[in-house]
Coordinates of C-alpha atoms in Angstrom, one line a residue:
M1 CA 24.3 11.3 25.5
T2 CA 27.3 10.5 26.6
S3 CA 29.8 8.4 24.5
D4 CA 29.0 5.6 26.8
G5 CA 25.8 5.9 26.0
A6 CA 26.4 6.6 22.3
T7 CA 28.4 2.8 22.2
D8 CA 25.8 1.3 23.8
A9 CA 23.0 2.3 21.1
R10 CA 25.6 1.4 18.2
L11 CA 25.6 -2.1 19.8
L12 CA 21.2 -1.7 20.0
L13 CA 21.4 -1.1 16.4
M14 CA 23.6 -3.1 15.7
Q15 CA 21.7 -6.1 16.5
L16 CA 18.8 -5.2 13.8
L17 CA 21.9 -6.0 11.3
D18 CA 22.0 -9.2 12.9
P19 CA 20.3 -12.2 10.6
A20 CA 19.2 -14.4 14.0
N21 CA 16.6 -10.7 14.5
R22 CA 15.2 -11.4 11.1
A23 CA 12.6 -13.2 12.0
D24 CA 11.2 -11.0 14.8
P25 CA 12.9 -7.9 14.8
Y26 CA 10.0 -6.5 17.4
P27 CA 10.8 -7.3 21.0
L28 CA 14.3 -5.4 19.8
F29 CA 12.4 -2.8 18.0
A30 CA 10.5 -2.4 21.2
R31 CA 13.5 -2.4 23.7
I32 CA 15.1 0.8 21.3
R33 CA 11.5 2.6 21.3
R34 CA 11.5 2.8 25.3
L35 CA 14.6 4.5 25.0
G36 CA 13.2 7.5 23.2
P37 CA 15.4 8.9 20.2
L38 CA 19.1 7.7 20.1
S39 CA 21.8 10.1 19.9
M40 CA 24.8 9.0 17.9
P41 CA 27.3 12.0 17.5
E42 CA 30.1 10.2 16.0
S43 CA 27.8 9.3 12.7
R44 CA 25.8 12.3 13.5
M45 CA 22.8 10.6 13.7
T46 CA 19.9 10.6 15.6
V47 CA 17.1 7.9 15.7
F48 CA 13.8 8.2 16.4
S49 CA 11.3 5.1 17.1
S50 CA 8.1 6.4 18.3
F51 CA 5.3 7.2 16.4
A52 CA 4.8 11.3 16.9
D53 CA 8.8 11.7 16.6
C54 CA 8.7 9.4 12.6
D55 CA 6.0 11.5 12.0
A56 CA 7.1 14.4 12.7
V57 CA 10.3 14.1 10.9
L58 CA 8.0 13.0 7.6
R59 CA 6.1 15.4 7.5
H60 CA 8.5 18.4 8.0
P61 CA 8.9 20.5 5.4
Q62 CA 12.9 20.6 5.8
S63 CA 13.1 16.6 5.9
C64 CA 14.8 15.7 3.0
S65 CA 15.8 12.5 1.1
D66 CA 19.3 13.3 -1.0
S67 CA 21.8 11.8 1.1
M68 CA 24.3 15.0 -0.6
K69 CA 23.2 16.8 1.8
S70 CA 24.5 14.9 4.6
S71 CA 27.1 16.4 6.4
V72 CA 28.9 13.1 6.7
V73 CA 28.1 12.4 3.2
Q74 CA 30.4 15.6 2.6
Q75 CA 33.3 15.0 4.8
H76 CA 33.3 11.6 2.8
L77 CA 33.6 13.6 -0.7
A78 CA 36.4 15.9 0.7
S79 CA 38.2 13.4 2.1
G80 CA 37.9 11.0 -1.2
A81 CA 37.1 7.9 0.9
M82 CA 33.4 7.9 -1.3
P83 CA 33.3 8.7 -5.0
P84 CA 31.4 11.1 -6.1
R85 CA 27.7 10.3 -6.7
G86 CA 28.3 9.2 -10.7
N87 CA 24.7 8.2 -11.8
T88 CA 21.6 10.2 -11.8
P89 CA 19.4 8.4 -8.3
G90 CA 15.6 7.9 -8.5
F91 CA 13.5 10.4 -7.2
L92 CA 12.8 8.5 -3.8
F93 CA 15.9 9.9 -2.9
L94 CA 15.7 13.7 -4.3
D95 CA 14.3 16.7 -3.0
P96 CA 12.1 19.5 -4.7
P97 CA 12.2 20.9 -7.7
D98 CA 13.8 17.5 -9.4
H99 CA 11.8 15.0 -7.2
T100 CA 9.0 16.8 -8.4
R101 CA 9.3 16.8 -11.9
L102 CA 10.3 13.4 -12.1
R103 CA 7.4 12.2 -10.0
K104 CA 4.9 14.1 -11.7
L105 CA 6.1 12.3 -15.1
A106 CA 6.5 8.6 -13.2
Q107 CA 3.0 9.3 -11.6
Q108 CA 1.4 9.3 -15.4
A109 CA 1.3 5.2 -14.7
F110 CA -0.6 5.3 -11.4
A111 CA -3.1 7.8 -11.8
P112 CA -6.3 5.8 -10.6
R113 CA -8.3 5.4 -13.9
V114 CA -4.8 3.2 -14.9
V115 CA -5.6 1.1 -11.7
R116 CA -9.1 0.3 -12.4
A117 CA -8.2 -0.4 -15.7
L118 CA -5.3 -3.1 -14.4
E119 CA -8.4 -4.7 -11.9
P120 CA -9.1 -7.2 -14.7
E121 CA -6.1 -8.4 -15.7
I122 CA -4.6 -8.4 -12.1
D123 CA -7.6 -10.2 -11.1
A124 CA -6.9 -12.7 -14.0
M125 CA -3.6 -13.1 -13.1
V126 CA -4.0 -14.4 -9.5
D127 CA -6.4 -16.8 -10.6
R128 CA -4.1 -18.2 -12.8
L129 CA -1.5 -18.6 -10.5
L130 CA -3.7 -20.2 -7.9
D131 CA -5.2 -22.9 -11.0
A132 CA -1.6 -23.7 -11.4
M133 CA -0.3 -24.4 -6.6
A134 CA -4.0 -26.2 -7.0
E135 CA -2.7 -28.8 -9.2
V136 CA 0.5 -29.7 -7.1
G137 CA -1.9 -29.5 -3.9
S138 CA 1.4 -27.4 -2.1
A139 CA 2.9 -24.4 -2.7
D140 CA 5.4 -21.7 -1.6
L141 CA 3.7 -18.7 -1.5
I142 CA 6.6 -16.4 -2.3
A143 CA 7.5 -17.8 -5.3
D144 CA 4.0 -18.7 -6.6
L145 CA 2.1 -16.2 -6.1
A146 CA 3.4 -13.0 -3.8
Y147 CA 6.4 -12.3 -6.7
P148 CA 5.2 -13.4 -9.8
L149 CA 1.8 -11.2 -9.6
P150 CA 3.5 -7.9 -8.5
V151 CA 5.9 -9.0 -10.7
A152 CA 4.0 -9.3 -14.1
V153 CA 1.9 -6.3 -12.9
I154 CA 4.9 -3.5 -12.8
C155 CA 6.9 -4.9 -15.9
R156 CA 3.4 -4.7 -17.7
L157 CA 3.0 -1.2 -16.6
L158 CA 7.0 0.1 -17.3
G159 CA 7.4 -1.8 -20.9
V160 CA 10.1 -4.5 -19.5
P161 CA 9.5 -7.6 -20.4
V162 CA 8.0 -10.6 -18.3
R163 CA 10.6 -12.7 -19.8
D164 CA 13.5 -11.2 -18.5
E165 CA 12.8 -11.3 -14.9
P166 CA 15.3 -14.0 -14.3
R167 CA 18.2 -11.8 -15.9
F168 CA 16.7 -9.1 -13.5
S169 CA 15.5 -10.2 -10.2
S170 CA 18.9 -11.3 -8.8
A171 CA 20.1 -8.0 -9.8
A172 CA 17.2 -6.1 -8.5
A173 CA 17.3 -8.2 -5.2
L174 CA 20.9 -6.9 -4.5
V175 CA 19.7 -3.1 -5.5
A176 CA 17.3 -3.5 -2.3
Q177 CA 19.7 -4.7 -0.2
A178 CA 21.4 -1.0 -1.1
L179 CA 19.3 0.4 1.1
D180 CA 20.1 -1.4 4.6
P181 CA 22.1 1.2 6.6
I182 CA 25.3 -0.7 7.2
M183 CA 27.7 2.2 7.3
S184 CA 25.5 4.9 9.2
I185 CA 24.9 2.3 11.9
T186 CA 28.4 0.2 11.9
G187 CA 30.4 3.5 10.7
A188 CA 32.4 1.3 8.3
P189 CA 32.0 0.7 4.8
D190 CA 29.5 -2.5 3.6
P191 CA 31.6 -5.5 2.7
Q192 CA 29.3 -6.5 0.3
A193 CA 28.9 -2.5 -1.5
D194 CA 31.1 -3.8 -4.4
V195 CA 28.6 -6.6 -5.7
R196 CA 25.8 -4.5 -5.2
L197 CA 27.2 -2.0 -7.4
Q198 CA 28.3 -3.8 -9.9
A199 CA 24.1 -5.6 -9.8
G200 CA 23.0 -1.5 -9.9
A201 CA 25.4 -0.7 -13.0
W202 CA 24.2 -4.0 -14.9
L203 CA 20.5 -3.4 -14.0
R204 CA 20.9 -0.1 -15.3
E205 CA 22.7 -1.1 -18.8
Y206 CA 19.7 -3.1 -19.2
L207 CA 17.0 -0.6 -18.3
G208 CA 19.4 1.8 -20.8
E209 CA 19.3 -0.7 -24.3
L210 CA 15.3 -1.1 -23.4
V211 CA 15.0 2.7 -23.3
E212 CA 17.0 2.7 -26.6
R213 CA 14.7 0.1 -28.0
R214 CA 11.5 2.3 -27.0
R215 CA 13.0 4.7 -28.8
A216 CA 13.2 3.4 -31.9
E217 CA 9.8 1.9 -31.3
P218 CA 7.6 3.5 -28.8
E219 CA 4.8 1.5 -27.2
E220 CA 1.9 1.5 -24.7
D221 CA 4.1 2.1 -21.5
L222 CA 5.8 4.1 -19.3
I223 CA 8.9 3.7 -20.5
S224 CA 8.1 5.3 -23.9
A225 CA 5.6 7.6 -22.0
L226 CA 8.9 9.6 -20.5
I227 CA 10.9 9.6 -23.6
A228 CA 7.9 11.3 -25.0
A229 CA 8.0 13.6 -22.2
E230 CA 11.7 14.1 -22.7
E231 CA 11.3 15.4 -26.6
D232 CA 7.9 17.5 -25.3
G233 CA 10.8 19.5 -23.6
D234 CA 10.3 18.2 -19.8
Q235 CA 14.6 17.9 -20.2
L236 CA 14.0 14.1 -19.3
T237 CA 17.5 13.1 -19.5
A238 CA 18.4 9.4 -20.9
D239 CA 20.3 8.7 -17.2
E240 CA 17.0 10.2 -15.7
I241 CA 14.8 8.1 -17.7
V242 CA 16.7 4.8 -16.6
A243 CA 16.8 5.7 -13.0
T244 CA 13.0 6.7 -12.9
C245 CA 12.9 2.9 -14.6
N246 CA 14.6 1.6 -12.2
L247 CA 13.0 2.8 -9.2
L248 CA 9.8 1.6 -10.4
L249 CA 10.5 -1.5 -11.0
I250 CA 12.5 -2.7 -7.9
A251 CA 10.2 -0.5 -5.5
G252 CA 6.9 -1.6 -7.7
H253 CA 7.8 -5.8 -6.7
E254 CA 10.0 -5.4 -3.2
T255 CA 7.6 -4.4 -1.5
T256 CA 4.4 -5.4 -2.5
V257 CA 5.7 -9.2 -2.4
N258 CA 6.5 -8.1 1.7
L259 CA 2.7 -6.8 2.0
I260 CA 1.0 -10.2 -0.3
A261 CA 3.3 -12.8 1.9
N262 CA 3.5 -10.7 5.9
A263 CA -0.6 -10.8 5.8
A264 CA -0.5 -14.5 4.5
Q265 CA 1.2 -15.4 6.8
E266 CA 0.1 -13.4 9.9
M267 CA -3.3 -15.1 9.2
L268 CA -2.2 -18.5 8.4
R269 CA -0.1 -18.0 12.4
T270 CA -4.4 -17.2 12.8
P271 CA -6.5 -19.6 11.4
A272 CA -9.4 -17.6 12.5
H273 CA -8.2 -15.1 10.6
W274 CA -7.3 -17.0 7.1
A275 CA -10.9 -18.0 7.8
A276 CA -13.1 -15.2 8.4
L277 CA -11.5 -13.4 5.0
A278 CA -11.8 -16.5 3.4
A279 CA -16.2 -16.6 4.1
D280 CA -16.2 -12.3 3.6
P281 CA -14.0 -10.9 1.3
S282 CA -14.7 -7.7 2.4
L283 CA -12.2 -7.7 5.1
A284 CA -9.3 -7.6 2.9
A285 CA -9.1 -4.6 2.8
S286 CA -8.2 -4.0 6.8
I287 CA -6.2 -7.0 6.6
V288 CA -3.8 -4.7 4.0
E289 CA -4.1 -2.1 6.5
E290 CA -3.7 -3.7 9.1
T291 CA -0.2 -5.9 7.3
L292 CA 0.9 -2.2 7.0
R293 CA 1.1 -1.6 10.4
F294 CA 1.8 -4.5 12.2
D295 CA 4.8 -6.4 9.9
P296 CA 5.3 -3.1 7.5
P297 CA 7.3 -4.3 3.9
V298 CA 9.1 -1.2 5.0
Q299 CA 11.0 -1.2 8.4
L300 CA 13.1 1.9 8.7
V301 CA 13.4 5.1 6.7
M302 CA 16.8 8.1 6.5
R303 CA 16.1 11.8 5.8
I304 CA 18.8 14.3 6.2
A305 CA 17.9 17.5 8.0
G306 CA 17.9 20.9 4.8
A307 CA 18.0 23.0 8.0
D308 CA 18.2 23.0 12.3
L309 CA 15.5 21.1 13.2
R310 CA 13.4 20.6 16.6
I311 CA 11.9 17.2 16.7
G312 CA 9.9 16.3 19.8
A313 CA 12.8 17.7 22.7
I314 CA 15.3 16.7 20.4
D315 CA 17.5 19.7 18.2
I316 CA 19.4 18.3 15.2
P317 CA 21.0 20.1 13.5
R318 CA 21.8 21.1 9.6
G319 CA 23.0 17.9 7.2
D320 CA 22.7 15.3 10.6
T321 CA 21.0 12.0 9.7
M322 CA 17.8 10.9 11.2
L323 CA 16.7 7.2 10.7
L324 CA 13.1 6.3 11.5
L325 CA 12.2 3.3 12.6
L326 CA 8.9 2.8 11.4
A327 CA 8.2 -0.6 12.6
A328 CA 8.7 0.5 15.8
A329 CA 6.8 3.5 15.6
Q330 CA 3.8 1.4 14.3
R331 CA 3.5 -0.8 17.6
D332 CA 4.4 2.5 19.8
P333 CA 1.2 1.6 22.7
A334 CA 0.8 5.6 22.7
M335 CA -0.6 5.8 19.1
Y336 CA -2.2 2.8 18.9
D337 CA -4.3 0.5 21.6
R338 CA -3.1 -3.1 22.0
A339 CA -0.8 -2.2 19.6
G340 CA 1.8 -5.3 20.1
E341 CA -1.8 -7.6 18.3
F342 CA -3.0 -8.0 14.5
R343 CA -6.5 -7.2 14.7
L344 CA -9.4 -7.4 12.2
D345 CA -11.6 -5.1 13.7
R346 CA -8.7 -2.6 14.4
E347 CA -10.0 0.9 13.2
S348 CA -9.0 2.2 10.4
A349 CA -5.6 3.5 12.2
R350 CA -3.1 5.9 10.9
H351 CA 0.1 4.5 9.7
L352 CA 3.9 5.6 7.9
S353 CA 4.3 2.8 5.8
F354 CA 3.6 4.4 2.3
G355 CA 5.2 7.7 4.1
L356 CA 3.9 11.0 4.1
G357 CA 4.3 14.8 2.1
P358 CA 6.0 14.9 -1.7
H359 CA 7.4 11.0 -1.0
F360 CA 4.5 9.6 -0.4
C361 CA 3.8 6.2 -2.0
L362 CA 2.5 6.5 -6.1
G363 CA 1.5 3.4 -6.0
A364 CA 0.1 3.2 -2.9
P365 CA -3.3 2.7 -4.7
L366 CA -2.0 -0.6 -6.8
A367 CA -0.2 -2.1 -3.9
R368 CA -3.0 -2.0 -1.9
L369 CA -5.4 -3.8 -4.8
E370 CA -2.5 -6.1 -5.8
A371 CA -2.9 -7.1 -2.1
R372 CA -6.4 -7.4 -1.3
L373 CA -7.2 -9.1 -5.0
A374 CA -4.6 -11.6 -4.3
L375 CA -5.1 -12.3 -0.4
A376 CA -9.1 -13.0 -0.8
K377 CA -8.8 -15.4 -3.8
L378 CA -6.1 -17.1 -2.0
T379 CA -8.1 -17.6 1.4
A380 CA -11.2 -18.2 -0.7
R381 CA -9.8 -20.9 -3.4
F382 CA -8.0 -22.6 -0.2
P383 CA -10.0 -21.8 2.7
K384 CA -8.4 -25.2 4.8
A385 CA -4.6 -23.9 4.1
R386 CA -1.9 -24.4 6.5
L387 CA 1.5 -23.9 7.2
N388 CA 4.1 -26.9 6.5
A389 CA 7.3 -25.4 7.1
D390 CA 9.4 -22.7 9.0
P391 CA 9.6 -19.3 6.7
V392 CA 12.6 -18.1 6.0
Y393 CA 13.5 -15.0 5.5
K394 CA 15.4 -12.6 3.1
P395 CA 18.9 -10.9 4.8
N396 CA 17.4 -7.1 4.1
V397 CA 17.1 -4.9 7.3
T398 CA 15.0 -2.2 5.5
L399 CA 12.8 -4.0 3.0
R400 CA 12.8 -6.9 5.7
G401 CA 10.5 -9.9 3.7
L402 CA 10.8 -13.4 3.2
A403 CA 12.3 -15.7 0.9
T404 CA 9.6 -18.7 0.8
L405 CA 6.6 -19.8 2.5
S406 CA 5.1 -23.3 2.2
V407 CA 2.1 -23.7 2.2
A408 CA -0.2 -27.3 2.1
L409 CA -3.2 -26.4 0.3

């Protein structure tokens, strides 16, 4: 690509950061996808937006998640433009063997038997939330259902007191925004980086104190289990325990909030879909999968080439960054029939919303369960619900989601 072409690519990608495109980024994703892979030599980054290319990157054994393998990051570290990594990252941002070791310990909280055992509790939580909504006669589906449900569940699994939710919610939201590829796209530091770093430091301190309390008084939760694993010789450090809990606390609710809300909004926009689920709760699973494809909670991910790679017709040098626009890939007409339509009768189409390979989302069964129960019960309880106001979106690009979704019940 010529230098002018790279500049055009950067300008196009910068539109993804524009809040004006947050409510509907899909026309922009379609424009990018039609251009094919975008090469940005100055950033040492290639942007992929087709399903085939994104799928190939996620499957490649040399597709890495550790940002320290990025040539640009190494250049910034060498020049002093970026401070050394001071905190242990969550295992989502590590590669084997560290990723394997930490994930293996964390996945015990999401084992199929644990998720199945949670179903009656989640069912009861949904009923309580819907009862409260019924008393008022209207609701903000974010504040009244999509947010409190997954927060309560992940707090229950980790052992984080749900009464502390007001303390950690704003910090977690700021940390989630740090996933947006602002520097990779603009070439300039994120102007809010310091605020997000401070929020992350506070959240780690909060979790560190909680870990020390569990060390003194263990309970039946994941924090206590991780501490026990450390003492059994799995060599978890205190920083690794905090980083794992930090990742699961944020990833364990932010994405599920978006999944529930995006599905509800799409059905409210097409009342026939809402009525169909109200009449037949078995449709909930199909609606969840179609939402994951059509309006995914995670819109994009980054990978680093751990070796020289070839993706499709593109050569990627070792150390280069690959930006995968999953939200574009999952409306790729080369992969899906009538890709731009939300269809209840779509055959079980494969999607990339939970990732692939070693980084496949370990919380996927829990997220699916929470969303199915919430949506089936919501539509059955309020079969004539309708949108009450225009929805409002959070500023997030990567974890794009609704801030409010007002409905009349």
